[in-house]
Coordinates of C-alpha atoms and ligand atoms in Angstrom, one line a residue:
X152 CA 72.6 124.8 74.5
X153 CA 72.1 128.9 75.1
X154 CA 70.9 130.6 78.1
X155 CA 68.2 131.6 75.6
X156 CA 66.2 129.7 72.7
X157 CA 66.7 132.5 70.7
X158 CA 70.2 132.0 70.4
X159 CA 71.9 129.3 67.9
X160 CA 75.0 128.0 66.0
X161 CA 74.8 129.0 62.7
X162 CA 76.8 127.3 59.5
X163 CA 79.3 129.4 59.8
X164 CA 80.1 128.5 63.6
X165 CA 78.9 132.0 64.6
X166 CA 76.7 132.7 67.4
X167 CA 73.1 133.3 66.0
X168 CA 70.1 135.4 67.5
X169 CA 66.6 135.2 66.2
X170 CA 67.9 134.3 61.9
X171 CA 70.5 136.8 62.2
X172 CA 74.2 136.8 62.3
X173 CA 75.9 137.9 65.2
X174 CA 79.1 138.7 63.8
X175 CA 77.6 140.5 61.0
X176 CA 75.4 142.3 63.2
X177 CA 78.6 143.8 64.6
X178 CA 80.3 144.3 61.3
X179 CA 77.2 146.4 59.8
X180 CA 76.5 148.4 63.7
X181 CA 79.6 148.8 64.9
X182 CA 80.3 147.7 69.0
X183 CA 79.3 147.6 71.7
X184 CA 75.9 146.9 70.5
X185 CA 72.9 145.6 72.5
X186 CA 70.7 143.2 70.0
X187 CA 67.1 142.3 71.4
X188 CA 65.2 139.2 69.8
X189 CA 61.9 140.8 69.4
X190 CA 60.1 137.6 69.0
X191 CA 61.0 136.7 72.7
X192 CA 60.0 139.7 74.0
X193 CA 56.6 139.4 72.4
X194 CA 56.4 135.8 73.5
X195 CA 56.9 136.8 77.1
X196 CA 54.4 138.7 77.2
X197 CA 52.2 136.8 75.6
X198 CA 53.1 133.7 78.3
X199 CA 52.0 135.9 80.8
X200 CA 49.0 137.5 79.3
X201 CA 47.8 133.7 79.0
X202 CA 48.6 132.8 82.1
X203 CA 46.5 135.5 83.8
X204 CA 43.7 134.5 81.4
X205 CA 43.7 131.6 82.5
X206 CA 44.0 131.8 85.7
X207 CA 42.6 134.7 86.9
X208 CA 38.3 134.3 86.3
X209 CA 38.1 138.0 87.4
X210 CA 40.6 139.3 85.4
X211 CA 43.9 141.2 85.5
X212 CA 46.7 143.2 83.5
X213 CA 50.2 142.1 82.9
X214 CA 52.1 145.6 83.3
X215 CA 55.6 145.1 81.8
X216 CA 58.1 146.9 84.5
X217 CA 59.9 149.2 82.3
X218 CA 62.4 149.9 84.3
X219 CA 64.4 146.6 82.9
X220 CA 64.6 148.4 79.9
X221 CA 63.0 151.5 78.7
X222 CA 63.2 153.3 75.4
X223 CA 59.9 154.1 72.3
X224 CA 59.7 151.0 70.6
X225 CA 59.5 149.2 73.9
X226 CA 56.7 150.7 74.9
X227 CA 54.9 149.9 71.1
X228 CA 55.9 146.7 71.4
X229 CA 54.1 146.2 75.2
X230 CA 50.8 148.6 74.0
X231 CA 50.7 146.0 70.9
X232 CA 51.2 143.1 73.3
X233 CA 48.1 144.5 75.0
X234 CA 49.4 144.7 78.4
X235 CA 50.5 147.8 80.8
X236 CA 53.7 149.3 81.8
X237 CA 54.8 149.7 85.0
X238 CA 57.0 153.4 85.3
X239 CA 58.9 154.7 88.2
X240 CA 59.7 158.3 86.9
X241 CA 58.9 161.4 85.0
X242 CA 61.4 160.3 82.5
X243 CA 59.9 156.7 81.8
X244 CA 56.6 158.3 81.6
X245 CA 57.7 160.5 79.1
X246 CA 59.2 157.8 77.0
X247 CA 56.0 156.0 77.4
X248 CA 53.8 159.3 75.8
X249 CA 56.2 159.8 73.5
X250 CA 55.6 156.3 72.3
X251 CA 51.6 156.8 72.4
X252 CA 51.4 153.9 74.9
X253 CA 47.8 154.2 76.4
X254 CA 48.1 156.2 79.3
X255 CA 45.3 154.4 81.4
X256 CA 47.6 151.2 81.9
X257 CA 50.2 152.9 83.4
X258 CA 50.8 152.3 87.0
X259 CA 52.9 154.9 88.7
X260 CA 55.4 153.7 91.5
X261 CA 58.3 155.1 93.2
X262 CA 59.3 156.0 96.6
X263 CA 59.8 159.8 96.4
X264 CA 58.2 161.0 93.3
X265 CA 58.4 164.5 93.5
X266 CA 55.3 167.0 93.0
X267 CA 56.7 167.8 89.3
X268 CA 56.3 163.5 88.5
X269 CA 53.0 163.7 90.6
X270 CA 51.6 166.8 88.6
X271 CA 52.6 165.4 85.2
X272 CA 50.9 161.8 86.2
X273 CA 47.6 163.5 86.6
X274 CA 47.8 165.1 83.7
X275 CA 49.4 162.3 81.6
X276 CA 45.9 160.4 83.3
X277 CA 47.8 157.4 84.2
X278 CA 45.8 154.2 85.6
X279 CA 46.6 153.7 89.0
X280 CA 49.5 155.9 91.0
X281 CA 51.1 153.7 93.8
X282 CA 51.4 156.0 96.6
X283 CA 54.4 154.9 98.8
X284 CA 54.1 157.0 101.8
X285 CA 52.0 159.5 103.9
X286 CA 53.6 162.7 102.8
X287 CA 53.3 161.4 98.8
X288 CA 49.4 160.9 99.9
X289 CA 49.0 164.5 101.7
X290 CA 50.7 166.0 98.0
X291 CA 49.2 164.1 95.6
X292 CA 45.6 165.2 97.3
X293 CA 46.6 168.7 97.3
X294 CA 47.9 168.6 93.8
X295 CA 44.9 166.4 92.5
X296 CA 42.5 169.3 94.3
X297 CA 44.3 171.7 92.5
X298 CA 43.8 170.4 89.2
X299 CA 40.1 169.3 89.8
X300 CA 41.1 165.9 89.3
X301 CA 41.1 162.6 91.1
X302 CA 43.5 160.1 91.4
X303 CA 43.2 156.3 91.8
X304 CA 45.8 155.1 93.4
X305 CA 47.0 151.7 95.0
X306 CA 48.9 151.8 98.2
X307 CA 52.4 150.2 98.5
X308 CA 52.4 147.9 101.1
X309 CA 55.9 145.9 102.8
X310 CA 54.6 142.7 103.5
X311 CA 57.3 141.7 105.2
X312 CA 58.7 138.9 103.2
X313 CA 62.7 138.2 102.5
X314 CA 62.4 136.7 99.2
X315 CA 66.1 136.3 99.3
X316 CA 66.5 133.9 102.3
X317 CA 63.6 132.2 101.3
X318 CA 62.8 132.3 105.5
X319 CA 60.2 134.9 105.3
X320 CA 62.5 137.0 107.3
X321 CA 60.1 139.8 108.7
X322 CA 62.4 142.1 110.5
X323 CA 64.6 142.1 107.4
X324 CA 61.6 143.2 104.7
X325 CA 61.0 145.8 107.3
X326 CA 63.7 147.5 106.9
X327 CA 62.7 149.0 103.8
X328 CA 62.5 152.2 102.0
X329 CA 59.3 151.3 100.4
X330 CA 55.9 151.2 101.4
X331 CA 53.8 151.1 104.6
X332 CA 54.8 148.7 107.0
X333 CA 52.3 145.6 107.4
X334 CA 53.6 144.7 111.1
X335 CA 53.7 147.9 112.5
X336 CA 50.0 149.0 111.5
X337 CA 51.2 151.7 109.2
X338 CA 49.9 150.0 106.6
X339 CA 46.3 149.6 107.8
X340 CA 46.2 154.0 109.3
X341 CA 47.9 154.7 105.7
X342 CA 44.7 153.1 104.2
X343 CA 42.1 154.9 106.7
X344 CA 43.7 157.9 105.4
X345 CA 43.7 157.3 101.9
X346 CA 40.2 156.4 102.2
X347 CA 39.2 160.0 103.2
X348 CA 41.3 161.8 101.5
X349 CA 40.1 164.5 99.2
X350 CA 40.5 163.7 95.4
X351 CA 41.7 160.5 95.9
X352 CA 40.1 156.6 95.1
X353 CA 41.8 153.9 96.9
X354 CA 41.7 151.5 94.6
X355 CA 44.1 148.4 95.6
X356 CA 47.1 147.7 97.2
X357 CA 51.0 146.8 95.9
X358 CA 53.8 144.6 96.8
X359 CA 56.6 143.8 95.4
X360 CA 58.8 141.4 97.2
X361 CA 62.1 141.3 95.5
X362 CA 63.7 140.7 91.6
X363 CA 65.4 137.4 90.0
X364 CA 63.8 135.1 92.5
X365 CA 63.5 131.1 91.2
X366 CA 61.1 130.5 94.3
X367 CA 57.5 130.2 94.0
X368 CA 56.9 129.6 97.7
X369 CA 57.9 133.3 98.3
X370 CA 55.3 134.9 95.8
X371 CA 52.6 132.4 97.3
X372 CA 53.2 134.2 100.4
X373 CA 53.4 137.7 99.7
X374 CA 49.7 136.7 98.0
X375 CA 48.2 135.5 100.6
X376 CA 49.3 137.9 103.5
X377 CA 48.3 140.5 100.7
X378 CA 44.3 138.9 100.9
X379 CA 44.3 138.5 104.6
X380 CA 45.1 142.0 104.6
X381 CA 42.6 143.1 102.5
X382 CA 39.9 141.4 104.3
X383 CA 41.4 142.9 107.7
X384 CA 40.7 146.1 105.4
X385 CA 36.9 145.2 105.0
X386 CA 36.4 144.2 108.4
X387 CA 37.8 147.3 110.1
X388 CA 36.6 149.8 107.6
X389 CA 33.6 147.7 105.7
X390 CA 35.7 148.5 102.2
X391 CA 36.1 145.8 100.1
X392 CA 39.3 146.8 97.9
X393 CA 38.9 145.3 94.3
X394 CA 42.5 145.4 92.9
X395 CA 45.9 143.6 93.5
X396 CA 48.9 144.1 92.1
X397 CA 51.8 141.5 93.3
X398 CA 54.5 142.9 91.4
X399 CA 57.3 141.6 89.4
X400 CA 60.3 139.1 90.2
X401 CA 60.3 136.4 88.4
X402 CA 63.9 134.9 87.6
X403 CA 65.9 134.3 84.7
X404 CA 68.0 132.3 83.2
X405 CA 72.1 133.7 83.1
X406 CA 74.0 131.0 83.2
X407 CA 73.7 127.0 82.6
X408 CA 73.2 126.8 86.8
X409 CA 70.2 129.0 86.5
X410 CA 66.6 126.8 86.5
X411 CA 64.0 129.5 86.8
X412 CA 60.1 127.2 86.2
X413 CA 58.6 128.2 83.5
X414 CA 56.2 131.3 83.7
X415 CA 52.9 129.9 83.1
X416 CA 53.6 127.6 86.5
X417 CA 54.9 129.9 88.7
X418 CA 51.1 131.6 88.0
X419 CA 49.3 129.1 88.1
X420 CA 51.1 128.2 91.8
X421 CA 50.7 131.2 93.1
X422 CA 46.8 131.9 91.8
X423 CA 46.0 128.1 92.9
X424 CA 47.3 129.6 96.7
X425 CA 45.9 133.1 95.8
X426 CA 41.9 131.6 95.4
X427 CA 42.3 129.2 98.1
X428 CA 43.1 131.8 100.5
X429 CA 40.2 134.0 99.3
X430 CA 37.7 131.3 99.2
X431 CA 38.9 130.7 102.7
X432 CA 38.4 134.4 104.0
X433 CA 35.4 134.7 102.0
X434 CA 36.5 137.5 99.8
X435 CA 35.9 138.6 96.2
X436 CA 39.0 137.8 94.1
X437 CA 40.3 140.8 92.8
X438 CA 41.6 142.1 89.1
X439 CA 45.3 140.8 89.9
X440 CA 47.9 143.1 88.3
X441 CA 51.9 141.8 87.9
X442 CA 54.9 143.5 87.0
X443 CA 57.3 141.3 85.2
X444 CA 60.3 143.5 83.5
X445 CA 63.9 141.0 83.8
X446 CA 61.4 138.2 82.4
X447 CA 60.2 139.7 79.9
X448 CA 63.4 141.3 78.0
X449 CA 66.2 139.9 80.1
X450 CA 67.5 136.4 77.8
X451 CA 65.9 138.5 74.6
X452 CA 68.9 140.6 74.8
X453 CA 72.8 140.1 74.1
X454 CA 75.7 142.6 74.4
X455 CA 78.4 142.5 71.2
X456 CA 81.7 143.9 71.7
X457 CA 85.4 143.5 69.4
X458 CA 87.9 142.1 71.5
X459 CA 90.8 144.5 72.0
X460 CA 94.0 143.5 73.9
X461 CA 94.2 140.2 75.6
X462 CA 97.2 140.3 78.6
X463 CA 98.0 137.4 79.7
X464 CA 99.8 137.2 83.9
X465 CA 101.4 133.8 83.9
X466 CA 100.3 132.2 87.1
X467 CA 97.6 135.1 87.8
X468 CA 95.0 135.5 85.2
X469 CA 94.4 136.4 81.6
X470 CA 92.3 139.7 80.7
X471 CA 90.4 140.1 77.8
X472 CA 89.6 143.4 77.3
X473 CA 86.5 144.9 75.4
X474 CA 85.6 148.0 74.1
X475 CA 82.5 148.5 76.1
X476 CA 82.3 147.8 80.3
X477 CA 80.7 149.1 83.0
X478 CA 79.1 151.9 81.1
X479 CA 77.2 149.7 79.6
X480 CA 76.7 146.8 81.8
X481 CA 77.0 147.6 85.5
X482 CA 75.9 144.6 87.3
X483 CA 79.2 143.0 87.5
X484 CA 80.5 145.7 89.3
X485 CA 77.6 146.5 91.1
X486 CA 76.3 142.7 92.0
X487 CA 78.8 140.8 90.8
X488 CA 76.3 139.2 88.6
X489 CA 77.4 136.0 86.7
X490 CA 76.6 135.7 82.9
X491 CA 77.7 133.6 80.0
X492 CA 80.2 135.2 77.7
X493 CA 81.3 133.1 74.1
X494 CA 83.6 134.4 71.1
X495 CA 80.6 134.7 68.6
X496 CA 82.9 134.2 65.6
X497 CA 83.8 131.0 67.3
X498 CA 80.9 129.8 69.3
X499 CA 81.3 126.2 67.7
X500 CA 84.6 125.9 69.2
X501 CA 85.2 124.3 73.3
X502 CA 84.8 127.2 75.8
X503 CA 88.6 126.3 76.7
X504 CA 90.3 129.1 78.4
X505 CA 89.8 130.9 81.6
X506 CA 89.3 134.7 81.1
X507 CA 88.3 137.2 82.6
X508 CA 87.1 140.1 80.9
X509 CA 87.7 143.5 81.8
X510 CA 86.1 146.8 80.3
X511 CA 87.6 150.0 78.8
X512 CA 87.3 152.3 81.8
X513 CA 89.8 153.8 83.6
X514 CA 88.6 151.8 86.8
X515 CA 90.5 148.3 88.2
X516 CA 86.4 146.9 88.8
X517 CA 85.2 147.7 85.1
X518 CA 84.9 143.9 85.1
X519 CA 82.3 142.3 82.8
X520 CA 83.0 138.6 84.5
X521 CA 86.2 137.2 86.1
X522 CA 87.3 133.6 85.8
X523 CA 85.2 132.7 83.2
X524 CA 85.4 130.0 80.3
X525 CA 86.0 131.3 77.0
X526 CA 87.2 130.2 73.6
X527 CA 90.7 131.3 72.6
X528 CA 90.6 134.6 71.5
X529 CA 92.5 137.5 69.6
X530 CA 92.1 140.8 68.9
X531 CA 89.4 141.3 66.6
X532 CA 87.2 138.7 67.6
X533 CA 83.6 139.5 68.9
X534 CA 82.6 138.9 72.2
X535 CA 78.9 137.8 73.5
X536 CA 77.7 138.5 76.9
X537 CA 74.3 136.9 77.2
X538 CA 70.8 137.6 79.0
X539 CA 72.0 141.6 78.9
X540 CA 67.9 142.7 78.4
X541 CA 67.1 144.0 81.4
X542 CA 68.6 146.3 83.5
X543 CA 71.7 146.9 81.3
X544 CA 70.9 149.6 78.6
X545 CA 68.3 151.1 81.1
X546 CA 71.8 151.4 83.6
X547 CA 74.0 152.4 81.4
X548 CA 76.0 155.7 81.6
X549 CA 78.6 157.9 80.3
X550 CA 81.3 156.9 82.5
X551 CA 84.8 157.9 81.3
X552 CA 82.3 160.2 78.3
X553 CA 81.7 156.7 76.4
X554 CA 79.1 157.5 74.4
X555 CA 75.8 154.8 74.6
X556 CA 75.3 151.6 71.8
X557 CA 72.9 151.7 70.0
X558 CA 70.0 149.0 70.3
X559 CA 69.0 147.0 67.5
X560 CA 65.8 144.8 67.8
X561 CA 66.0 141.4 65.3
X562 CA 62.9 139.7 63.9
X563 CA 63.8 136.5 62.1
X564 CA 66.6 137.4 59.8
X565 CA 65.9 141.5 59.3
X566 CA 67.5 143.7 62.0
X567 CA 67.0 147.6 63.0
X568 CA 68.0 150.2 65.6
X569 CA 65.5 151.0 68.0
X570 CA 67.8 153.1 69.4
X571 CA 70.7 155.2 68.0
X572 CA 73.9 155.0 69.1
X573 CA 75.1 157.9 70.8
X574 CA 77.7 160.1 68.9
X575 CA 80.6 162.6 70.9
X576 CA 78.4 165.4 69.7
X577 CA 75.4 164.0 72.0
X578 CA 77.8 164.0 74.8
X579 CA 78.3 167.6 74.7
X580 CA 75.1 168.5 74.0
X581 CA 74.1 169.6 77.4
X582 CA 77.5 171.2 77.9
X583 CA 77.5 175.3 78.4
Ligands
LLP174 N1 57.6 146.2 90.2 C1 58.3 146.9 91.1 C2 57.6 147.8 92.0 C3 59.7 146.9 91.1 O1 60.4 147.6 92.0 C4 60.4 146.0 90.2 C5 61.9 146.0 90.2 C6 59.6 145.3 89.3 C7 58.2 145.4 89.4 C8 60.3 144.4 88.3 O2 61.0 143.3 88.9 P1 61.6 142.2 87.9 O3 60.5 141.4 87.3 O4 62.4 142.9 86.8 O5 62.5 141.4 88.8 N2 68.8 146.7 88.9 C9 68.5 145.4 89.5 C10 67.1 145.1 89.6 C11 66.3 146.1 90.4 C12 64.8 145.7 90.4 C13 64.0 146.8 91.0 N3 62.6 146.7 91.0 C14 69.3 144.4 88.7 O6 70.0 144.7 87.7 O7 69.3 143.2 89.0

């Protein structure tokens, strides 16, 4: 019936999430709150930790991109899954010590990390760092020399893939802020480089095509142009690189229009292509990394918020306004992005109105959805937005000094905050 098989109808005709009461959720935490079924997070993972078992003879690491969403018990929860994490920052690496996660399945990315995050990943001793670009490679030497330590690092590489057409567009995926150009041979003098660098070990190569793709055709792709490219590597330079890493993308499901495959058979598609086009080149298969982070916490997670004022326009449209917004969900007014919205105090009742629901920022575009079905609603009735996981705590902000909701994580029927909410006092604290 849901976006997500965590969520249910209870007896009471309230929207359920794991065995716990939405509305009650939101009477004992207050809202906004972001609730995460940790069940379905775990389960994720574990989908795609099978999936590379089973698919991958040689090997391989699920690293969980924690950029979807990013705070301690995230990173337990991923270290107890067994898997890696994928960080893009000082900050997430930080998160991720503070959290004990073990330090040698982190992989490093970003496209301008500066000589402070370089620095700190060497000491941290993080798995692989994914170098991005020639002056990243000419620093992280230097600073790796400095510290009498070596780094293993993959290079990013554009393959040159427009996941979003699904035409393999190459000009487009050239024009990129990421990574060393396949098509223009950057790529392939990037890797003579990093192969005599000082203090470096070129490990493997990245790519990462694109997010919330349904696709498999695309991934398949980026795979195979990925292996010829390695074995244009061991043919020009007689290296035979031993890693992968295809990245993360994988879709998910936000509203009833959205039919991403299931997980398991986008991998098994894209390591049937993956082997075939090894076998055919002759080359070793190597340890495949990927980077799921909207699959893996995006339908776990739901957004409550109390229904404030409802204005009806006669003839225009009806807003429903909520006491949360862009602050804490930004994609609707950065993407537009659609998702499912239900009164969870009345989530047995026909989605019969059209609504759309606006935030509490002073800002006409603090939208959360426009012209969307909802039940009838009154002040006082808690809202659901649904498949809020990824990329909406780990975007929020202050805006308009709203402090952050807390995050509580439900198992079954027992609920607890994984994250506090933030109080006016937090807001301040940085304040001379
Ligand atoms: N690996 C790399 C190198 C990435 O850049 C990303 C996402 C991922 C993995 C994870 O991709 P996923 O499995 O989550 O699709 N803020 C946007 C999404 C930006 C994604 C950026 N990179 C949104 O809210 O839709």
């Amino acid at each position: 019936m849901f976006v997500s098989d965590c969520l249910n109808v209870n007896d009471k005709g309230h929207l359920s999430i794991g065995g716990c009461d939405t509305v009650e959720l939101a009477h004992t935490y207050g809202t906004p709150l972001y609730v995460m079924d940790e069940p379905s997070i775990r389960q994720a993972l574990r989908e795609y930790k099978r999936s590379i078992d089973e698919n991958y003879e040689n090997g391989g690491m699920v690293a969980y991109a924690s950029k979807a969403c990013s705070f301690k018990e995230m990173y337990r929860i991923v270290a107890q899954e067994g898997c890696g994490a994928d960080v893009v920052s000082g900050g997430e690496l930080y998160t991720a010590g503070q959290a004990g996660f073990p330090m040698e399945r982190v992989y490093f990315h970003g496209n301008n990390k500066t000589n402070g995050d370089l620095r700190m990943a060497l000491e941290y001793g993080v798995g692989r760092i994914v170098v991005d670009n020639l002056y990243e490679l000419e620093q992280l030497s230097n600073i790796a020399r400095e510290m009498g330590k070596t780094a293993a690092v993959y290079l990013r590489i554009t393959p040159g893939i427009d996941a979003h057409t699904h035409s393999f567009i190459r000009t487009g995926q050239i024009d990129s802020k990421f990574g060393f150009t396949l098509q223009t041979g950057d790529a392939m003098a990037a890797v003579k480089k990093a192969v005599k660098a000082d203090n470096i070990t070129l490990r493997g190569l990245h790519c990462h095509i694109g997010s919330q793709i349904f696709d498999e055709q695309p991934f398949i792709h980026a795979a195979e142009v990925m292996l010829t490219f390695m074995d244009e590597i061991r043919q020009e330079t007689g290296i035979t690189l031993p890693e992968l890493n295809l990245g993360g993308g994988f879709g998910i499901r936000y509203t009833a229009s959205d039919h991403p495959k299931a997980y398991g058979d986008y991998m098994r598609l894209v390591a049937g292509a993956a082997k075939k086009k090894a076998e055919e080149l002759d080359f070793p298969f190597p340890y495949i990394v990927i980077e799921p982070g909207r699959s893996v916490v995006g339908t776990a997670g739901i957004t409550l918020y109390t229904v404030g004022g409802v204005k009806e326009i006669p003839d225009v449209r009806t807003y429903v306004s909520v006491d949360g917004g862009m602050p804490d969900n930004p994609r609707y007014i950065l993407y537009q992005s659609a998702y499912t919205a239900l009164i969870a105090n009345k989530a047995d009742q026909p989605a019969d109105q059209v609504v759309t629901i606006a935030g509490r920022c002073c800002e006409s575009g603090d939208l959360l959805q426009e012209d969307t079905p909802l039940q009838f609603c009154e002040p006082g009735d808690i809202l659901a937005v649904l498949a809020t996981g990824a990329y909406n705590y780990s975007m929020s902000s202050n805006y308009n000094r709203l402090p952050r909701p807390a995050v509580v994580m439900v198992k079954g029927d027992t609920s607890r905050v994984v994250v506090k909410a933030e109080t006016f006092a937090d807001l301040t604290r940085n304040d001379v």
